[in-house]
Amino acid sequence: MEDREYRKQYEVEDRHWWYLGHRFLYAYLLDGHCPEAPRGRVLDAGCGTGGFTCWLRERYRPRYLVGVDIGEEALRFCRERGLEELRRCGVEDLPFADGSFDLVLSLNVIYHRAVADDGAALREMARVLSPGGWLLLNLPAHEVLRGSHDRAVEGARRYRAEQVSEMLASAGLVPVKVTYFVFTLFPAVLAFRLASRITSRPGSSSDLRMPPVLLNDALASLLALEARVAMRRRLPLGSSLTALARKRPQPGEDEAQ
């Protein structure tokens, strides 16, 4: 991803409604299904500029937390946030032993052009999970939403729920929750992305920018409510696709956390 996009992300990800809304959903999923996992050994596989990594560190105080990313500029921003345990590598070849982590996060990573084989990346994440460990995954959804934003951030793929469930199972993981997200804003996102195909120019930047404060707060509150609904039932549409999956415990171990 271009350096200018890393800077945009770094500048807004602690305040922007999209990031805040997803944090509500991630917290509900982790607290509701695996409350001890984020307090254990955690890997952020594709940590970007470190916003979600810091959020998890402050909320859960994990025993061990490490972030990896392929972009040196992304890791530089992580260091500015005070993150020290960092590795520069891709998610298809993680420099960790089998069973090293209780929780792996991969938030908007494996859809990137830099990830040649998204299935291999999921298998690698499953490899470094301990038996009974958890994977929290977020991805862009629905090819119809492809627009100038995808080109700007070098997004190569968008996903469907059934597809992701199959990919997780093929990687040796059991899908526990798979849902679309940003459902309430789907018509607006669709209209905006379709228009961007016509109006954008080659080399245009992403559509990530801060809206006015009141609008930003309203959208974040809307997604907070949507996250509560998503915990109870799978939403049928959305610009994001979020999944929580588990690696099977060893025989004789407790399935419940």
PDB file of N, CA and C in Angstrom, residues 72 80 104 130-131 167 169 201 213 230 235 238-239 246:
ATOM      1  N   GLU A  72       7.197  -1.354   5.784  1.00  0.00           N
ATOM      2  CA  GLU A  72       8.068  -0.664   6.738  1.00  0.00           C
ATOM      3  C   GLU A  72       7.448   0.642   7.213  1.00  0.00           C
ATOM      4  N   GLU A  80       5.647   4.731  16.474  1.00  0.00           N
ATOM      5  CA  GLU A  80       5.226   6.032  16.990  1.00  0.00           C
ATOM      6  C   GLU A  80       4.127   5.882  18.037  1.00  0.00           C
ATOM      7  N   VAL A 104      -5.265 -14.898  17.093  1.00  0.00           N
ATOM      8  CA  VAL A 104      -4.685 -14.208  15.944  1.00  0.00           C
ATOM      9  C   VAL A 104      -5.749 -13.266  15.387  1.00  0.00           C
ATOM     10  N   SER A 130      -2.565 -22.071  18.937  1.00  0.00           N
ATOM     11  CA  SER A 130      -2.553 -23.238  19.811  1.00  0.00           C
ATOM     12  C   SER A 130      -3.869 -24.006  19.644  1.00  0.00           C
ATOM     13  N   PRO A 131      -3.906 -25.294  19.958  1.00  0.00           N
ATOM     14  CA  PRO A 131      -5.185 -26.011  19.947  1.00  0.00           C
ATOM     15  C   PRO A 131      -6.197 -25.306  20.839  1.00  0.00           C
ATOM     16  N   MET A 167     -13.290 -21.428   3.385  1.00  0.00           N
ATOM     17  CA  MET A 167     -11.855 -21.193   3.501  1.00  0.00           C
ATOM     18  C   MET A 167     -11.360 -21.479   4.913  1.00  0.00           C
ATOM     19  N   ALA A 169     -12.733 -23.549   7.090  1.00  0.00           N
ATOM     20  CA  ALA A 169     -12.770 -24.999   7.293  1.00  0.00           C
ATOM     21  C   ALA A 169     -11.602 -25.683   6.596  1.00  0.00           C
ATOM     22  N   ARG A 201     -10.198   9.094 -10.968  1.00  0.00           N
ATOM     23  CA  ARG A 201      -9.130   9.131 -11.948  1.00  0.00           C
ATOM     24  C   ARG A 201      -8.028   8.166 -11.536  1.00  0.00           C
ATOM     25  N   VAL A 213     -17.886  16.210  12.719  1.00  0.00           N
ATOM     26  CA  VAL A 213     -17.892  15.527  14.014  1.00  0.00           C
ATOM     27  C   VAL A 213     -19.253  14.923  14.340  1.00  0.00           C
ATOM     28  N   ALA A 230     -25.700  -7.907  15.308  1.00  0.00           N
ATOM     29  CA  ALA A 230     -24.858  -8.896  14.631  1.00  0.00           C
ATOM     30  C   ALA A 230     -24.418 -10.012  15.568  1.00  0.00           C
ATOM     31  N   LEU A 235     -26.097 -10.844   9.802  1.00  0.00           N
ATOM     32  CA  LEU A 235     -26.657  -9.810   8.949  1.00  0.00           C
ATOM     33  C   LEU A 235     -26.529 -10.232   7.487  1.00  0.00           C
ATOM     34  N   GLY A 238     -23.603  -6.289   3.840  1.00  0.00           N
ATOM     35  CA  GLY A 238     -22.726  -5.332   4.500  1.00  0.00           C
ATOM     36  C   GLY A 238     -21.483  -5.112   3.672  1.00  0.00           C
ATOM     37  N   SER A 239     -20.800  -4.020   3.929  1.00  0.00           N
ATOM     38  CA  SER A 239     -19.566  -3.766   3.198  1.00  0.00           C
ATOM     39  C   SER A 239     -18.391  -4.533   3.786  1.00  0.00           C
ATOM     40  N   ARG A 246     -12.357 -21.023  15.419  1.00  0.00           N
ATOM     41  CA  ARG A 246     -11.550 -21.658  16.465  1.00  0.00           C
ATOM     42  C   ARG A 246     -10.826 -22.882  15.916  1.00  0.00           C
TER      43      ARG A 246
END
